[in-house]
One Martini backbone bead per residue (centre of mass of N, CA, C, O) as a GRO file, in nm:
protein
  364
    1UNK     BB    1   7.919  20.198   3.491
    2UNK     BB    2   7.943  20.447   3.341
    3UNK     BB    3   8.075  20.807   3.310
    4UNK     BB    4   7.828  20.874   3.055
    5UNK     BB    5   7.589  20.892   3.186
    6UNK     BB    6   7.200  20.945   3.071
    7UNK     BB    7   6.913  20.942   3.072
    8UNK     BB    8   6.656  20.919   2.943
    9UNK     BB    9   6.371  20.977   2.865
   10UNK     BB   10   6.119  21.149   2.965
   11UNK     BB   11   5.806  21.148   3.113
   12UNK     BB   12   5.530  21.171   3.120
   13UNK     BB   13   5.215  21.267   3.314
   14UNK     BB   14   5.113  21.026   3.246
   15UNK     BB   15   5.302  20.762   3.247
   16UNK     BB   16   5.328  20.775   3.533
   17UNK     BB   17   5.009  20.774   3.638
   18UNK     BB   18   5.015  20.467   3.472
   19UNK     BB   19   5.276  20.329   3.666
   20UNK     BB   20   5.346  20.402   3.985
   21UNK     BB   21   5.080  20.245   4.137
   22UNK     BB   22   5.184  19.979   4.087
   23UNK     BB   23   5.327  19.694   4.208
   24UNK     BB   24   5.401  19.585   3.932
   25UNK     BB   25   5.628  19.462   3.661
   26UNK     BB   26   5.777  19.382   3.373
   27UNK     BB   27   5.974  19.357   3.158
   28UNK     BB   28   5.833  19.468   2.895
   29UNK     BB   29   5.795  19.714   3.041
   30UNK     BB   30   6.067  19.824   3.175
   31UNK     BB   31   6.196  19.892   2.884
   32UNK     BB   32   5.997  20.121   2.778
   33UNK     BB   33   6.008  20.280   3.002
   34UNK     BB   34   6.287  20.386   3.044
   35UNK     BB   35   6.222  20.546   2.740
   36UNK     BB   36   5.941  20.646   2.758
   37UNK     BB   37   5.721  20.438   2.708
   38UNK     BB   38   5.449  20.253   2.633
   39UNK     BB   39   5.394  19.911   2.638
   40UNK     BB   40   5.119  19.923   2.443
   41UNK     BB   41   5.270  20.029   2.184
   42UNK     BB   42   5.398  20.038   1.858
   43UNK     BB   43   5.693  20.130   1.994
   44UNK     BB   44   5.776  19.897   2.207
   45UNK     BB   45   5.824  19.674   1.982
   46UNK     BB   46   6.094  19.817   1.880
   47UNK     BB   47   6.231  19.834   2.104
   48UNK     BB   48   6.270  19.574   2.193
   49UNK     BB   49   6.424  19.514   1.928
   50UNK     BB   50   6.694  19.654   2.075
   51UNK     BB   51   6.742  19.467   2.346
   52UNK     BB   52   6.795  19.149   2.323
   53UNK     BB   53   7.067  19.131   2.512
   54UNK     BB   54   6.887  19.221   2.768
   55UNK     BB   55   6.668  19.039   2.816
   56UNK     BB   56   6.810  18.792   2.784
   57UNK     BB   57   6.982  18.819   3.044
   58UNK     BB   58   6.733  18.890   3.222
   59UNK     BB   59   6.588  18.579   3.217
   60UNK     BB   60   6.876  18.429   3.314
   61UNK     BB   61   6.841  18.552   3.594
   62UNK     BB   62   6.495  18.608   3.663
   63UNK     BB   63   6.405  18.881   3.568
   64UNK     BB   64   6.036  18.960   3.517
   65UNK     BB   65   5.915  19.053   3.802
   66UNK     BB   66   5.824  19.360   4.002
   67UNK     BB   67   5.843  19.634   4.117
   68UNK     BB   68   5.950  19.962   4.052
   69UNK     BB   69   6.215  20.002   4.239
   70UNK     BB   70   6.334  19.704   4.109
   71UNK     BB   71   6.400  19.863   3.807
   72UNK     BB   72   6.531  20.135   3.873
   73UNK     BB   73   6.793  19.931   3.969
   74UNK     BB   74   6.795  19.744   3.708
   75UNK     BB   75   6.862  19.988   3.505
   76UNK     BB   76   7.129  20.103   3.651
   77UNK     BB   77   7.311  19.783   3.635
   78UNK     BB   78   7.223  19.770   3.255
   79UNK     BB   79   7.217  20.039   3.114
   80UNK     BB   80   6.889  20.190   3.181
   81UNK     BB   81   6.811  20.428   3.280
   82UNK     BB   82   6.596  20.645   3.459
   83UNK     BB   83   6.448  20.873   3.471
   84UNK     BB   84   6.418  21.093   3.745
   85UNK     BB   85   6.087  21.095   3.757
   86UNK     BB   86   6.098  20.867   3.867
   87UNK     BB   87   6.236  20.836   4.146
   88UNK     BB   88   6.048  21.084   4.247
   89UNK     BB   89   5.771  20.908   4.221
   90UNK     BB   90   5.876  20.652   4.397
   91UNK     BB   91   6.170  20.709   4.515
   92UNK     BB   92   6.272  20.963   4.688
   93UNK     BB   93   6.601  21.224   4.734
   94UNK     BB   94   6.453  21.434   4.879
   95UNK     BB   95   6.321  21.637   5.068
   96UNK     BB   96   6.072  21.438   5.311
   97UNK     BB   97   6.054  21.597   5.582
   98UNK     BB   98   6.209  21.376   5.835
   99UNK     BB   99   6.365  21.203   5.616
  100UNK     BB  100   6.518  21.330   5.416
  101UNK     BB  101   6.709  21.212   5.145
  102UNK     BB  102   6.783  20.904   5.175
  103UNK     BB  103   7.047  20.989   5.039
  104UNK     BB  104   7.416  21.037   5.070
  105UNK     BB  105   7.441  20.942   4.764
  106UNK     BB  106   7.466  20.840   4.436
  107UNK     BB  107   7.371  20.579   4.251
  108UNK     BB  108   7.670  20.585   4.097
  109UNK     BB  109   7.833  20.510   4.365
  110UNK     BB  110   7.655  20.234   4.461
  111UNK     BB  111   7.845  20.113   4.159
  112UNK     BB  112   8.084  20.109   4.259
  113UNK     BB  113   8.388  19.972   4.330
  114UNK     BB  114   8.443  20.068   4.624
  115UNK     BB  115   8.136  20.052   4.738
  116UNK     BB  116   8.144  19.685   4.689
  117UNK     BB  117   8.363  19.626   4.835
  118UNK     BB  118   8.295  19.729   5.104
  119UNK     BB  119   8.067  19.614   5.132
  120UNK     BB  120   8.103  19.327   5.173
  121UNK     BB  121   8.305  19.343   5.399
  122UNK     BB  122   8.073  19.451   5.579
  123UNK     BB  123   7.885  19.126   5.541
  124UNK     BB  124   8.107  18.946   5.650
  125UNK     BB  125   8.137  19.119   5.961
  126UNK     BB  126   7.763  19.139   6.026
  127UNK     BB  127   7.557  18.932   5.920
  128UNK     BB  128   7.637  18.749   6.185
  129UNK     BB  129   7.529  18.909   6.397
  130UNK     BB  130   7.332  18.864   6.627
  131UNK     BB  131   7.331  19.217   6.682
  132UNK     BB  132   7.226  19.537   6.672
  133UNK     BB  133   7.309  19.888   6.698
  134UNK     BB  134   7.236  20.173   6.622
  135UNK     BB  135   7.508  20.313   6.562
  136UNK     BB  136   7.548  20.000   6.304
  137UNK     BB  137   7.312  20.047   6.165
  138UNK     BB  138   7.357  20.316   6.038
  139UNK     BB  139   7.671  20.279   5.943
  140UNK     BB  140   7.590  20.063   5.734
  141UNK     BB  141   7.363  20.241   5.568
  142UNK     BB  142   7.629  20.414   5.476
  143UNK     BB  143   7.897  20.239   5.451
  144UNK     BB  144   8.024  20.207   5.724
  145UNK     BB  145   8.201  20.173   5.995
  146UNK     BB  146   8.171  20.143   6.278
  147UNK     BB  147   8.248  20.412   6.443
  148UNK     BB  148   8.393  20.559   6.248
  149UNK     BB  149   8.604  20.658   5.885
  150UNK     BB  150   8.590  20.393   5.717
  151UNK     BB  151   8.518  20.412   5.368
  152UNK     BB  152   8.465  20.448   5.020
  153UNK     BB  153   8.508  20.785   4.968
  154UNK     BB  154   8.788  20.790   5.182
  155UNK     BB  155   8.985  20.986   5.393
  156UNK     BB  156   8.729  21.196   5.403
  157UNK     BB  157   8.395  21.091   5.422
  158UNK     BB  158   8.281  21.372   5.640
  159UNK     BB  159   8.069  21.506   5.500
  160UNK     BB  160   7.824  21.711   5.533
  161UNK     BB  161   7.592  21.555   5.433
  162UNK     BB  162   7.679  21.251   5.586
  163UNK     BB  163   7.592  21.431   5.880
  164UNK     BB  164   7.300  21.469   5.817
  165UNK     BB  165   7.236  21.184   5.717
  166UNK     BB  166   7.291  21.027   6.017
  167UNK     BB  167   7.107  21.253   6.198
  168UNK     BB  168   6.884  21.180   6.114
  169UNK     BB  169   6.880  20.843   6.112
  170UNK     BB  170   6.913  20.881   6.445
  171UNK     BB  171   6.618  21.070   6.476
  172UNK     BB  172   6.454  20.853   6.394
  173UNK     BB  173   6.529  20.565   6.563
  174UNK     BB  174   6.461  20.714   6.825
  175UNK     BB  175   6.158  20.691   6.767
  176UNK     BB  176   6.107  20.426   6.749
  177UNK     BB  177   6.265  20.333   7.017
  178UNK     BB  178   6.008  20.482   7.190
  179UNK     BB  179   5.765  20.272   7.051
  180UNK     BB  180   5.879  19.984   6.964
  181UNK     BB  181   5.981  19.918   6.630
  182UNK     BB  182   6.247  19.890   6.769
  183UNK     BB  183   6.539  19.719   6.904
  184UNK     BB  184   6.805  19.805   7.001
  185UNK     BB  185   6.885  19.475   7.024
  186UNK     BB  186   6.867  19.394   6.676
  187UNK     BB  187   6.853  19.179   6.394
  188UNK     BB  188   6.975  19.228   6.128
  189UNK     BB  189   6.679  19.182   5.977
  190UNK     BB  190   6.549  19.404   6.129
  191UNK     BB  191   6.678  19.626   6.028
  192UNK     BB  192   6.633  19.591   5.743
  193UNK     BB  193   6.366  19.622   5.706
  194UNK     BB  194   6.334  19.897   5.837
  195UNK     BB  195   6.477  20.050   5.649
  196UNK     BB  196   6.284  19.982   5.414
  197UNK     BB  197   6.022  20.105   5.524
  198UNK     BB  198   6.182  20.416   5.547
  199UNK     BB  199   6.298  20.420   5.245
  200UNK     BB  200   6.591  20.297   5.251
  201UNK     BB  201   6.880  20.175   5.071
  202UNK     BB  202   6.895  19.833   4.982
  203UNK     BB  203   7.067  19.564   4.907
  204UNK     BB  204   7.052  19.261   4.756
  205UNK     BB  205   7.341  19.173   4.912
  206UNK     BB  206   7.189  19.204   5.226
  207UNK     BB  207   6.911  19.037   5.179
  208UNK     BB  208   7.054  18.771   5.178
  209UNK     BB  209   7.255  18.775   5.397
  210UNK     BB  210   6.953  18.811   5.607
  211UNK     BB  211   6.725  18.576   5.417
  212UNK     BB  212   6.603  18.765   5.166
  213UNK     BB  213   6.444  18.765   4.916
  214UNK     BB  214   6.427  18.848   4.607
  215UNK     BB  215   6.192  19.076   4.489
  216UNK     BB  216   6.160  18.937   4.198
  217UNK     BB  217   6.120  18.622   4.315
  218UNK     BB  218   5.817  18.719   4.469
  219UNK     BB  219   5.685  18.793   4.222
  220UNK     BB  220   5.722  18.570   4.055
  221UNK     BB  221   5.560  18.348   4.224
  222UNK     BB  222   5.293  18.511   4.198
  223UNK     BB  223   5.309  18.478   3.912
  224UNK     BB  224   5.286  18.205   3.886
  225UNK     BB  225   5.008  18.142   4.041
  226UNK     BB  226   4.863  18.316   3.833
  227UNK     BB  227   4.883  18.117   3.618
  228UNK     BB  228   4.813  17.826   3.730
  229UNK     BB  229   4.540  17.910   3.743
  230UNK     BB  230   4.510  17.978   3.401
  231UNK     BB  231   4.522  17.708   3.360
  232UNK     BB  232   4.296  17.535   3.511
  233UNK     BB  233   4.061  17.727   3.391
  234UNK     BB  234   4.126  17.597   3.123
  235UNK     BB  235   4.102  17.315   3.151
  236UNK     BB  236   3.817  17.317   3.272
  237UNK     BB  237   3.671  17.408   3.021
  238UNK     BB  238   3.752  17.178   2.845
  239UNK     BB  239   3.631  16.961   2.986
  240UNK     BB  240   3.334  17.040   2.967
  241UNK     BB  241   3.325  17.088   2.676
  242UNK     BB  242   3.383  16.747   2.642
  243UNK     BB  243   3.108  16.654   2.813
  244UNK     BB  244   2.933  16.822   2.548
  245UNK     BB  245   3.037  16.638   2.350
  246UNK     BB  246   2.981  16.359   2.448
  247UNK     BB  247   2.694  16.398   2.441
  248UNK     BB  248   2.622  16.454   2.166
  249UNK     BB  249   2.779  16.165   2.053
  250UNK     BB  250   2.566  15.980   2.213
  251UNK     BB  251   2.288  16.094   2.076
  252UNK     BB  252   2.384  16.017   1.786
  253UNK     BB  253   2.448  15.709   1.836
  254UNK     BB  254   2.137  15.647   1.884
  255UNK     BB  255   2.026  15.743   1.648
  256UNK     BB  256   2.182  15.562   1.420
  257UNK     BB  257   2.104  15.323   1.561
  258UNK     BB  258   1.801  15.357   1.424
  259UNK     BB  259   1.938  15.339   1.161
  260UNK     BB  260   2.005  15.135   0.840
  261UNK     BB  261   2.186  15.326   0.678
  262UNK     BB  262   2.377  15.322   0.893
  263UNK     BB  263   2.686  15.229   0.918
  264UNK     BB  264   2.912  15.047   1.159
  265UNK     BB  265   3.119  15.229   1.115
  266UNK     BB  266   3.034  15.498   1.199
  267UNK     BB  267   3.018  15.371   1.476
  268UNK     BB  268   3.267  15.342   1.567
  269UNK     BB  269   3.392  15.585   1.528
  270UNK     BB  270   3.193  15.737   1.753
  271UNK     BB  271   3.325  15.549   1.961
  272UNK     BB  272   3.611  15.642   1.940
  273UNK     BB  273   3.567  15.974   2.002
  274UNK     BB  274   3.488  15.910   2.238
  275UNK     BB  275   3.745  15.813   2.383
  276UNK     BB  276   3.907  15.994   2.357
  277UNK     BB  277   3.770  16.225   2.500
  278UNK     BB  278   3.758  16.055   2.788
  279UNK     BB  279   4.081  16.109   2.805
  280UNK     BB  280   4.275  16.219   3.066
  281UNK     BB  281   4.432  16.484   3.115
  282UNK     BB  282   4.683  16.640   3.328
  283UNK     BB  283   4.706  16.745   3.588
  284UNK     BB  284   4.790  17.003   3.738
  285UNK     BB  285   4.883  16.879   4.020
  286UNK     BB  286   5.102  16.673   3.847
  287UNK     BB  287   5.248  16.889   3.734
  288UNK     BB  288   5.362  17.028   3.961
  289UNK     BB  289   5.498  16.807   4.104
  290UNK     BB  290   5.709  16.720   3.898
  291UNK     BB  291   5.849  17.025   3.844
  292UNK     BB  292   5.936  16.989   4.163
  293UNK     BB  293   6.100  16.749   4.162
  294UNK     BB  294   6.292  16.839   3.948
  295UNK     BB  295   6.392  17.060   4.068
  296UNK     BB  296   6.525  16.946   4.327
  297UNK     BB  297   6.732  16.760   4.190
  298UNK     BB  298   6.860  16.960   4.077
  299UNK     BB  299   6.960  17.132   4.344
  300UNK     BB  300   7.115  16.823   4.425
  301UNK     BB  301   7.308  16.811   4.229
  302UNK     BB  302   7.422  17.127   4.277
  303UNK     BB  303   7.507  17.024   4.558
  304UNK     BB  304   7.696  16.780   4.543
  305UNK     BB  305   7.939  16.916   4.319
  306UNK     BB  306   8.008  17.160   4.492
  307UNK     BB  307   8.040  16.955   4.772
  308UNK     BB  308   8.245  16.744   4.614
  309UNK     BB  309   8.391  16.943   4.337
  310UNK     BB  310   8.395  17.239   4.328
  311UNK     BB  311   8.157  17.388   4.139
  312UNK     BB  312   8.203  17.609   3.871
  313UNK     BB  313   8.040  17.806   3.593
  314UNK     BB  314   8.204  18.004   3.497
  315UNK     BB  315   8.440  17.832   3.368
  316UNK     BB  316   8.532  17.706   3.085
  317UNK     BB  317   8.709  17.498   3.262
  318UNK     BB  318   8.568  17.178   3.312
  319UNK     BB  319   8.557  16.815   3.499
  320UNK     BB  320   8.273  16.786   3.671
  321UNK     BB  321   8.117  16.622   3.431
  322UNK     BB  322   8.301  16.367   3.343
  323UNK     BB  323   8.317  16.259   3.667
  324UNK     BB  324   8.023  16.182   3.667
  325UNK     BB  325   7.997  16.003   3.407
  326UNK     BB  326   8.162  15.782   3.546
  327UNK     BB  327   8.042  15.710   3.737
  328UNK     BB  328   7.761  15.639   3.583
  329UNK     BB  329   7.911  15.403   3.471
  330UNK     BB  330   7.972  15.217   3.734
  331UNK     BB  331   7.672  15.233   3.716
  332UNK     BB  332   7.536  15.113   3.479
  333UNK     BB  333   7.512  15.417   3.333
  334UNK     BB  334   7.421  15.613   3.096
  335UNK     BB  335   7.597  15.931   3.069
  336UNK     BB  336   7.685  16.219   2.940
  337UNK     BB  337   7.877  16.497   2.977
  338UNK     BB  338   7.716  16.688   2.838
  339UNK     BB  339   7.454  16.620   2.982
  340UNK     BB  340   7.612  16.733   3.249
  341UNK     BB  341   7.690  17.021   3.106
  342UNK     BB  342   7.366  17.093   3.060
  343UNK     BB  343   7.261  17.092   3.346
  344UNK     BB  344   7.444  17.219   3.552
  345UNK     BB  345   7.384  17.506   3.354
  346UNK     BB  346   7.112  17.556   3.430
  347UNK     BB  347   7.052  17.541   3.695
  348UNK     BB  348   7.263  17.765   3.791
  349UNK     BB  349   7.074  17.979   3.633
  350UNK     BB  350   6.784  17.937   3.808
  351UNK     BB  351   6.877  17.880   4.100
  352UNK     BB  352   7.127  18.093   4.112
  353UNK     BB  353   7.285  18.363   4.205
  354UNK     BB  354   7.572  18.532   4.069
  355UNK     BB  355   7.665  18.594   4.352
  356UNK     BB  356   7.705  18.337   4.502
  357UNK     BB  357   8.017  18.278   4.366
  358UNK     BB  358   8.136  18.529   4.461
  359UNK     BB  359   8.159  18.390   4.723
  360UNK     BB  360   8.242  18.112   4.719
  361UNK     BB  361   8.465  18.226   4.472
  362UNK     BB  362   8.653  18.425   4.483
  363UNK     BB  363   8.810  18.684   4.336
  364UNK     BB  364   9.161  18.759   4.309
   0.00000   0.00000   0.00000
């Protein structure tokens, strides 16, 4: 993020109230909405038109659908930030009766060079601990060592805000507590769902770190599942349209054949035209077992160059592509580099976090 970020356009408050209650938005959606556009509008045409390097970007991560806290946040990392009453509209930052703030830090500071070296380091030493204790969970979701003042803010991080806002979120923590929503020794996973339920702000690398799916990627998958079936509805409905088109030129073939005037050849093409449309295209669920093969394999690839050759796609240079096309030359089947260098680097791409290459080979 630079230093002189400023807010987009503010948005109206018909279109706060058109779109803050939507379950899901669309990558054409959000960025439309972050600069105050309504989406469906003849200037949010023109708006997508000056994004195309955004855009891009955006479907290459893998970002096309996700929930509107999930765009707020991906607009803040893309420099893209959303107006100050989006974030009051969806996921509020001021005191909203027993919550607190919600954040003890601004949007600008989760995204600093300093708060994010600290995170990582205390997802390498605590993702993987069997449970956490509440004074453990609370002090890592304020990004601070557990039991300390080591934190990202300096040495003297105990400002008035952060003992305000830890004590806020361990007198939540103790009524949980209380009822039974959480348990003192709980997984790590568990703290993480709890924190995210009291609209506490987690990021996409503790998620990942404790086994859970991107929201924007579960988000894709099920408008994937509705593209799928509107696919098939559109199948289905060719096909009966075709079952009527063959009734119709069966009918129309014993007509013809009743009259002396009509040549053999019409009769023919009548016939052959019968073929044709009675030949079936691939069902629905070929096509998805298929894609889903298809998957897999690419998949088997990158993890096996990854732990065979210790591939990484981000290096401008890199051999572990010719190494490939060399072994399949000895296994008696051509394939050449390039074609395994533009394979390994789409799978890259569609399968795996960007942020995944940086746990696996840290920049030095």
């Amino acid at each position: 993020m630079t230093e002189d970020r400023r807010d987009n356009s503010e948005p109206t408050e018909a279109l706060l109230q058109a779109w803050i209650y939507r379950d899901n938005w669309s990558l054409l959606d959000a960025v439309p909405l972050a600069l105050g556009v309504t989406p469906d509008s003849e200037e949010a045409s023109e708006v997508l038109k000056t994004q195309t390097v955004t855009l891009e970007n955006a479907k290459r991560a893998g970002a096309t659908v996700g929930s509107p806290k999930y765009w707020l946040w991906w607009g803040e990392r893309n420099g893209l930030p959303f107006h100050d009453e989006w974030w009051m509209a969806v996921t509020p930052e001021r005191p909203i009766g027993y919550d607190g703030r919600h954040l003890a830090f601004s949007r600008k500071q989760v995204f600093s060079e300093r708060y994010l070296r600290q995170e990582r380091r205390l997802i390498g030493n605590w993702a993987r601990k069997p449970f956490w204790t509440p004074r453990e969970a609370i002090d890592l979701s304020l990004n601070f060592d557990p039991f300390t003042t080591n934190g990202w803010q300096g040495e003297a991080p105990e400002t008035g805000e952060t003992i305000r806002e830890r004590e806020d979120r361990f007198l939540v923590l103790e009524r949980a507590l209380e009822i039974g929503a959480i348990s003192e020794k709980a997984s790590p996973l568990e703290y993480i769902l709890w924190l995210e339920a009291r609209g506490y702000y987690v990021s996409e690398a503790w998620r990942r770190a404790v086994g859970l799916r991107s929201e924007n990627v579960q988000q894709a998958a099920e408008n994937r599942s509705a593209e799928l079936a509107a696919e098939n509805e559109v199948l289905r409905r060719q096909l009966r349209e075709r079952d009527a088109r063959i009734t119709e030129l069966e009918l129309r073939l014993r007509a013809e054949d009743t009259k002396t005037c009509k040549s053999t050849d019409e009769i023919s093409r009548f016939r052959r035209r019968i073929k044709e449309l009675s030949e079936d295209p691939a069902s629905p669920s070929e096509k998805g077992a298929q894609a889903k093969r298809i998957a897999s394999l690419e998949k088997a690839l990158l993890a096996a160059v990854v732990d065979g050759h210790s591939y990484d796609p981000r290096p401008a240079k890199c051999d572990v592509h010719r190494q490939v096309a060399d072994k399949a030359k000895e296994l008696d089947f051509t394939l050449s580099a390039q074609t395994v260098r533009r394979y390994l680097q789409e799978s890259a791409d569609v399968h795996v976090d960007q942020g995944v290459w940086e746990l696996i080979y840290p920049t030095k």
